[in-house]
Short mmCIF file of C-alpha atoms and ligand atoms in Angstrom, two decimals:
data_model
loop_
_atom_site.label_atom_id
_atom_site.label_comp_id
_atom_site.label_asym_id
_atom_site.label_seq_id
_atom_site.Cartn_x
_atom_site.Cartn_y
_atom_site.Cartn_z
CA MET K 22 4.66 8.84 48.72
CA SER K 23 5.75 7.91 52.20
CA ALA K 24 9.43 7.76 51.49
CA GLY K 25 9.94 11.64 52.00
CA PHE K 26 12.11 11.99 49.01
CA PRO K 27 10.98 13.25 45.22
CA VAL K 28 9.40 10.33 43.41
CA ALA K 29 9.26 9.85 39.76
CA ARG K 30 6.10 10.77 38.44
CA PRO K 31 5.45 10.17 34.63
CA ARG K 32 1.70 10.71 35.44
CA ARG K 33 2.44 14.44 35.48
CA LEU K 34 2.83 14.73 31.91
CA ARG K 35 -0.34 12.78 31.16
CA ARG K 36 -2.66 14.95 33.32
CA THR K 37 -4.23 16.80 30.82
CA ALA K 38 -5.01 16.52 27.00
CA ALA K 39 -3.10 19.58 26.52
CA LEU K 40 -0.12 18.44 28.29
CA ARG K 41 -0.36 15.14 26.40
CA ARG K 42 -0.54 16.82 23.19
CA LEU K 43 2.42 19.18 24.08
CA VAL K 44 4.66 16.21 25.07
CA ALA K 45 3.99 13.96 22.13
CA PRO K 46 5.85 13.83 19.26
CA GLY K 47 4.34 14.22 15.65
CA GLY K 48 1.25 11.73 15.46
CA VAL K 49 -0.80 10.76 12.59
CA GLN K 50 -1.32 13.45 9.94
CA ALA K 51 -3.87 13.52 7.11
CA GLY K 52 -0.97 14.60 4.63
CA ASP K 53 0.89 11.12 5.42
CA LEU K 54 -2.24 9.15 4.43
CA VAL K 55 -2.55 7.35 1.19
CA LEU K 56 -5.65 6.02 -0.03
CA PRO K 57 -5.68 2.80 -2.15
CA LEU K 58 -8.34 2.68 -4.88
CA PHE K 59 -9.67 -0.05 -7.29
CA VAL K 60 -10.74 0.44 -10.77
CA LYS K 61 -12.62 -2.22 -12.77
CA GLU K 62 -13.12 -2.27 -16.37
CA GLY K 63 -16.35 -3.07 -17.87
CA ILE K 64 -18.98 -2.35 -14.97
CA SER K 65 -21.47 0.32 -15.06
CA GLU K 66 -22.07 0.68 -11.38
CA PRO K 67 -19.23 0.60 -8.31
CA ARG K 68 -19.41 -2.75 -6.80
CA PRO K 69 -18.81 -3.30 -3.13
CA VAL K 70 -16.15 -5.54 -1.72
CA GLY K 71 -17.73 -8.38 0.48
CA SER K 72 -14.75 -8.53 2.76
CA MET K 73 -13.98 -5.13 3.01
CA PRO K 74 -17.13 -3.22 3.78
CA GLY K 75 -17.06 0.40 2.79
CA VAL K 76 -14.41 -0.25 -0.03
CA LEU K 77 -15.58 -0.43 -3.63
CA GLN K 78 -14.37 -1.41 -7.04
CA HIS K 79 -14.65 1.64 -9.01
CA THR K 80 -16.11 2.62 -12.38
CA ARG K 81 -13.90 5.17 -14.00
CA ASP K 82 -16.64 7.67 -13.06
CA SER K 83 -17.04 6.88 -9.58
CA LEU K 84 -13.28 6.53 -8.97
CA ARG K 85 -13.11 10.38 -10.42
CA LYS K 86 -15.50 11.35 -7.70
CA ALA K 87 -13.79 9.07 -4.74
CA ALA K 88 -10.52 10.62 -5.60
CA VAL K 89 -11.93 14.17 -5.54
CA ASP K 90 -13.51 13.20 -2.26
CA ALA K 91 -10.15 12.07 -0.66
CA VAL K 92 -8.15 14.90 -1.72
CA ASP K 93 -10.79 17.26 -0.24
CA ALA K 94 -10.58 15.35 2.94
CA GLY K 95 -6.78 16.26 3.01
CA VAL K 96 -5.02 12.91 2.19
CA GLY K 97 -1.50 13.05 0.83
CA GLY K 98 -1.63 10.52 -2.11
CA LEU K 99 -3.76 7.81 -3.48
CA ILE K 100 -2.58 4.62 -5.13
CA LEU K 101 -4.52 2.76 -7.72
CA PHE K 102 -5.13 -0.81 -8.51
CA GLY K 103 -6.35 -1.76 -11.88
CA ILE K 104 -8.71 -5.01 -12.75
CA PRO K 105 -8.92 -5.67 -16.42
CA ALA K 106 -11.84 -7.10 -18.23
CA VAL K 107 -9.47 -9.78 -19.95
CA LYS K 108 -6.48 -11.51 -18.17
CA ASP K 109 -4.01 -13.59 -19.99
CA ALA K 110 -0.54 -15.40 -19.18
CA ARG K 111 1.85 -12.05 -19.43
CA GLY K 112 -0.80 -9.71 -18.01
CA SER K 113 -1.23 -7.95 -21.23
CA ALA K 114 -3.49 -5.21 -19.83
CA ALA K 115 -0.59 -3.88 -17.22
CA ASP K 116 1.22 -2.00 -20.11
CA ASP K 117 -1.47 -1.19 -22.55
CA PRO K 118 -1.75 2.41 -23.15
CA ASP K 119 -5.33 1.83 -23.37
CA GLY K 120 -5.68 -0.74 -20.11
CA ILE K 121 -7.86 0.22 -17.40
CA ILE K 122 -5.32 1.29 -14.96
CA GLN K 123 -3.64 3.61 -17.70
CA LEU K 124 -7.01 5.09 -18.47
CA ALA K 125 -7.75 5.62 -14.84
CA LEU K 126 -4.78 7.21 -14.04
CA GLY K 127 -4.93 9.85 -16.89
CA ASP K 128 -8.53 10.59 -15.43
CA LEU K 129 -7.07 11.31 -12.13
CA ALA K 130 -4.17 12.96 -13.30
CA ALA K 131 -6.55 15.32 -15.20
CA GLU K 132 -8.94 15.83 -12.08
CA VAL K 133 -6.65 16.06 -9.15
CA GLY K 134 -3.05 15.51 -10.53
CA GLN K 135 -2.03 18.99 -9.39
CA ASP K 136 -3.61 18.86 -5.94
CA THR K 137 -2.25 15.14 -4.76
CA VAL K 138 0.35 12.64 -5.32
CA LEU K 139 -0.75 9.86 -7.72
CA MET K 140 0.75 6.47 -7.12
CA ALA K 141 0.18 3.31 -9.15
CA ASP K 142 0.43 -0.26 -7.83
CA LEU K 143 2.99 -2.12 -10.37
CA CYS K 144 2.44 -5.73 -10.55
CA LEU K 145 0.94 -8.51 -12.92
CA CYS K 146 -1.09 -10.34 -10.46
CA GLU K 147 -4.44 -8.35 -11.32
CA TYR K 148 -3.60 -8.64 -14.84
CA THR K 149 -2.63 -12.41 -15.35
CA ASP K 150 -5.01 -15.20 -15.97
CA HIS K 151 -3.00 -17.47 -13.27
CA GLY K 152 -2.80 -14.67 -10.62
CA HIS K 153 0.74 -14.70 -10.21
CA CYS K 154 2.77 -11.67 -10.01
CA GLY K 155 4.92 -12.52 -12.89
CA VAL K 156 5.25 -14.36 -16.06
CA LEU K 157 5.51 -18.14 -15.44
CA THR K 158 8.14 -20.92 -16.72
CA ALA K 159 7.10 -23.86 -18.54
CA SER K 160 7.47 -25.81 -14.74
CA ARG K 161 5.02 -23.01 -13.43
CA ASP K 162 7.61 -20.94 -11.41
CA VAL K 163 7.64 -17.31 -11.80
CA ASP K 164 10.36 -15.98 -14.15
CA ASN K 165 12.23 -13.45 -12.60
CA ASP K 166 13.94 -11.78 -15.42
CA VAL K 167 11.40 -12.28 -17.92
CA THR K 168 8.73 -10.42 -15.35
CA LEU K 169 11.12 -7.48 -15.09
CA GLU K 170 10.94 -6.57 -18.59
CA ARG K 171 7.26 -6.70 -18.17
CA TYR K 172 7.40 -4.38 -15.04
CA ALA K 173 9.67 -1.98 -17.05
CA SER K 174 7.31 -1.74 -19.70
CA ALA K 175 4.24 -1.25 -17.27
CA ALA K 176 6.22 1.35 -15.31
CA VAL K 177 6.74 3.47 -18.58
CA ALA K 178 3.01 2.92 -19.31
CA GLN K 179 1.90 4.14 -15.80
CA ALA K 180 4.50 7.19 -16.01
CA ALA K 181 2.90 8.00 -19.52
CA ALA K 182 -0.15 7.93 -18.26
CA GLY K 183 0.31 10.64 -15.39
CA ALA K 184 1.50 8.42 -12.24
CA HIS K 185 4.22 10.62 -10.11
CA VAL K 186 5.14 7.51 -8.33
CA VAL K 187 5.14 3.89 -9.49
CA ALA K 188 5.03 1.36 -6.60
CA PRO K 189 6.29 -2.07 -7.49
CA SER K 190 5.02 -4.73 -5.52
CA GLY K 191 5.81 -8.04 -6.98
CA MET K 192 8.97 -8.61 -5.02
CA MET K 193 11.01 -9.89 -7.95
CA ASP K 194 14.81 -9.65 -7.62
CA GLY K 195 16.14 -6.25 -9.47
CA GLN K 196 12.81 -4.78 -9.89
CA VAL K 197 13.74 -1.37 -8.94
CA ALA K 198 16.64 -1.38 -10.86
CA ALA K 199 15.00 -2.38 -14.06
CA ILE K 200 11.91 -0.06 -13.63
CA ARG K 201 14.55 2.93 -12.88
CA THR K 202 16.42 2.23 -15.95
CA ALA K 203 13.32 2.14 -18.10
CA LEU K 204 11.75 5.05 -16.67
CA ASP K 205 15.21 7.14 -17.39
CA ARG K 206 15.38 5.93 -20.89
CA ALA K 207 11.79 6.92 -21.62
CA GLY K 208 12.11 10.30 -20.42
CA PHE K 209 10.66 9.93 -17.20
CA GLY K 210 13.59 10.79 -14.82
CA ASP K 211 11.31 12.63 -12.48
CA VAL K 212 8.96 9.85 -11.50
CA ALA K 213 9.63 8.36 -8.26
CA ILE K 214 9.56 4.75 -7.19
CA CYS K 215 8.07 3.53 -3.85
CA ALA K 216 9.28 0.03 -3.66
CA TYR K 217 7.35 -2.51 -1.89
CA SER K 218 10.67 -3.52 -0.31
CA ALA K 219 9.77 -5.65 2.72
CA LYS K 220 6.56 -7.59 1.60
CA TYR K 221 5.78 -10.58 3.47
CA ALA K 222 3.87 -13.74 2.25
CA SER K 223 1.11 -12.55 4.43
CA ALA K 224 -2.37 -13.97 4.91
CA PHE K 225 -3.57 -10.46 5.71
CA TYR K 226 -4.04 -9.80 2.20
CA GLY K 227 -7.03 -12.34 1.75
CA PRO K 228 -9.89 -9.60 1.49
CA PHE K 229 -7.41 -7.78 -1.04
CA ARG K 230 -7.52 -10.61 -3.39
CA ASP K 231 -11.46 -10.20 -3.55
CA ALA K 232 -11.18 -6.56 -4.39
CA ALA K 233 -8.46 -6.98 -6.91
CA GLU K 234 -9.17 -10.26 -8.04
CA GLY K 235 -5.53 -11.35 -8.30
CA ALA K 236 -5.62 -14.72 -6.05
CA PRO K 237 -3.10 -17.24 -7.43
CA GLN K 238 -5.02 -19.76 -9.21
CA PHE K 239 -2.54 -22.32 -7.92
CA GLY K 240 0.14 -22.43 -5.39
CA ASP K 241 1.07 -19.40 -3.19
CA ARG K 242 3.54 -16.47 -3.39
CA ALA K 243 5.79 -17.84 -1.08
CA SER K 244 8.76 -18.02 -3.52
CA TYR K 245 8.80 -14.42 -4.01
CA GLN K 246 7.25 -12.61 -1.13
CA GLN K 247 9.22 -12.77 2.26
CA ASP K 248 9.12 -15.12 5.02
CA LEU K 249 7.51 -14.01 8.08
CA GLY K 250 10.28 -15.37 10.30
CA ARG K 251 13.08 -13.86 9.04
CA PRO K 252 13.90 -10.14 10.04
CA ASP K 253 17.20 -9.56 8.54
CA GLU K 254 15.81 -10.52 5.20
CA ALA K 255 13.84 -7.33 5.36
CA LEU K 256 16.84 -5.00 5.89
CA ARG K 257 18.60 -6.84 2.96
CA GLU K 258 15.79 -6.35 0.63
CA VAL K 259 15.53 -2.57 1.35
CA LEU K 260 19.26 -1.86 1.24
CA LEU K 261 19.09 -3.50 -2.27
CA ASP K 262 16.28 -1.16 -3.03
CA VAL K 263 17.90 1.84 -2.02
CA ASP K 264 21.12 0.78 -4.12
CA GLU K 265 18.79 0.23 -7.06
CA GLY K 266 17.32 3.71 -6.80
CA ALA K 267 14.32 3.59 -4.65
CA ASP K 268 12.84 6.74 -3.60
CA ILE K 269 10.40 5.42 -0.77
CA VAL K 270 10.62 1.83 0.78
CA MET K 271 7.62 0.01 2.02
CA VAL K 272 7.02 -2.49 4.84
CA LYS K 273 3.65 -4.48 4.40
CA PRO K 274 1.60 -5.56 6.09
CA ALA K 275 2.02 -2.94 8.84
CA LEU K 276 0.60 -3.90 12.45
CA ALA K 277 2.29 -7.32 12.63
CA TYR K 278 5.31 -5.86 11.18
CA LEU K 279 5.92 -2.87 13.78
CA ASP K 280 9.28 -4.26 14.34
CA ILE K 281 10.22 -4.40 10.79
CA ILE K 282 9.23 -0.92 10.25
CA ALA K 283 11.37 0.28 13.29
CA ARG K 284 14.37 -1.43 11.95
CA VAL K 285 13.84 -0.08 8.42
CA ALA K 286 13.36 3.45 9.51
CA ALA K 287 16.63 3.14 11.91
CA ALA K 288 18.42 1.95 9.00
CA VAL K 289 17.48 4.07 5.73
CA PRO K 290 17.50 7.55 5.20
CA LEU K 291 14.43 7.62 3.03
CA PRO K 292 10.96 8.13 3.67
CA VAL K 293 9.42 4.85 4.83
CA ALA K 294 6.11 3.86 4.03
CA ALA K 295 3.71 1.07 5.74
CA TYR K 296 0.92 -0.66 4.06
CA GLN K 297 -2.05 -1.16 6.32
CA VAL K 298 -3.48 -3.96 4.33
CA SER K 299 -6.90 -5.32 3.79
CA GLY K 300 -6.94 -8.01 6.39
CA GLU K 301 -5.83 -5.40 8.98
CA TYR K 302 -8.97 -3.30 7.75
CA ALA K 303 -11.20 -6.26 7.64
CA MET K 304 -10.49 -7.29 11.20
CA VAL K 305 -11.24 -4.11 12.71
CA GLU K 306 -14.34 -3.43 10.44
CA ALA K 307 -15.57 -7.10 11.51
CA ALA K 308 -15.17 -6.38 15.18
CA ALA K 309 -16.81 -3.17 15.28
CA ALA K 310 -19.71 -4.47 13.37
CA ASN K 311 -20.25 -6.81 16.05
CA GLY K 312 -19.75 -4.18 18.73
CA TRP K 313 -16.87 -5.74 20.22
CA LEU K 314 -14.30 -2.82 19.49
CA ASP K 315 -14.62 0.81 19.51
CA ARG K 316 -14.21 1.28 16.02
CA ASP K 317 -12.75 4.90 15.61
CA ARG K 318 -10.34 4.42 18.41
CA VAL K 319 -9.02 1.45 17.45
CA ILE K 320 -8.30 2.92 13.96
CA MET K 321 -6.67 5.71 15.46
CA GLU K 322 -4.51 3.41 17.74
CA THR K 323 -3.51 1.28 15.04
CA LEU K 324 -2.08 4.37 12.92
CA THR K 325 -0.47 5.86 15.53
CA ALA K 326 1.15 2.52 16.45
CA ILE K 327 2.31 2.68 12.70
CA ARG K 328 3.46 5.94 13.14
CA ARG K 329 5.41 5.45 16.11
CA ALA K 330 7.51 2.45 14.89
CA GLY K 331 8.73 5.02 12.31
CA ALA K 332 6.45 4.83 9.03
CA GLY K 333 6.22 8.54 7.76
CA ILE K 334 3.75 7.45 4.98
CA ILE K 335 0.81 5.12 5.80
CA LEU K 336 -1.14 3.33 3.12
CA THR K 337 -4.63 2.57 4.51
CA TYR K 338 -8.35 2.13 3.23
CA TRP K 339 -9.26 4.40 5.94
CA ALA K 340 -7.35 7.40 4.48
CA ALA K 341 -9.96 9.58 3.43
CA GLU K 342 -12.23 9.10 6.63
CA VAL K 343 -9.42 9.66 9.12
CA ALA K 344 -8.11 12.43 7.16
CA ARG K 345 -11.39 14.40 7.54
CA ARG K 346 -11.39 13.50 11.18
CA LEU K 347 -8.27 15.03 11.79
CA ARG K 348 -8.65 18.33 9.79
C1 LIG M 417 -0.11 -7.00 -5.37
C2 LIG M 417 -0.49 -6.72 -4.14
C3 LIG M 417 -1.23 -7.18 -3.35
C4 LIG M 417 -1.30 -6.15 -2.31
C5 LIG M 417 -1.13 -5.01 -2.46
N1 LIG M 417 -0.50 -5.19 -4.04
C6 LIG M 417 -1.74 -8.54 -2.89
C7 LIG M 417 -0.58 -9.53 -2.90
O1 LIG M 417 0.45 -9.59 -2.85
O2 LIG M 417 -1.15 -10.79 -3.01
C8 LIG M 417 -2.14 -6.46 -1.00
C9 LIG M 417 -2.90 -5.20 -0.23
C10 LIG M 417 -3.79 -5.42 0.80
O3 LIG M 417 -3.90 -6.62 1.31
O4 LIG M 417 -4.52 -4.43 1.08
N2 LIG M 417 0.89 -7.81 -5.68
#
């Protein structure tokens, strides 16, 4: 410097990899990653999901193997989605003790239940023939309170099957309270609730709807999922879930909602999870397949950003791969 006085030199602490490691707060860790897994009833071979290269709809058998592999890699947990062979208006398979998700939870509880956290996505959209997240009224709106009864029953079925955590994702009002009450009454007071609290009506869920076969057959989810333009509503939803007894709160999607993650993390004294959703995965995989992005670096950059925003837990389809890389 020409001025002859000491100048600020932030680059001093960026000079070597060792210095950068020393001064950075904790980054992404294997044990904070949760792998979403899909299990489909009535198939004899796992099926690739076209819009999510590397992601499969599993058979019960291939699911067990994928779970063992992910736990060996060091992930912190698994979240399971079930796709039933038969769907109906009320989503009967969601709380059937012999429904695919319950059977698969039982398999995973036996196989890896001691070594990992078993989470179950709790919604009706994979189970209803109309693809909405709840039961419909005569005028084809989603009936909030009738749906709560279905969620309560599904939560108990998932807990009985071995879930450590149930994760209601349907965005009905009062869902956390209804589920907490039902779990407690059924003797599952120690089963935790990870609430999808701030879940936006996002176009980034597109590929997931291929994976879980839960696309709405008419309309959209805008009357129950959150409106993109309203950040304050996220805090309201999160605080309601905290009051209702949530143990973990989630923001979803992740990368386009880092501001929401940061606000939620600052506002609540609970673990905050973020869901790096199917569309976030598909964008990076597609660009990488074209040679347009450095896949591995971009994956770590997105996860680091989500962590930096304040998420302590990250749900990501790259969980097993990244966990293995971090070990
Ligand atoms: C079910 C549910 C969805 C996702 C997780 N749980 C789909 C939706 O709300 O339409 C999306 C996950 C992803 O896109 O990876 N309600």
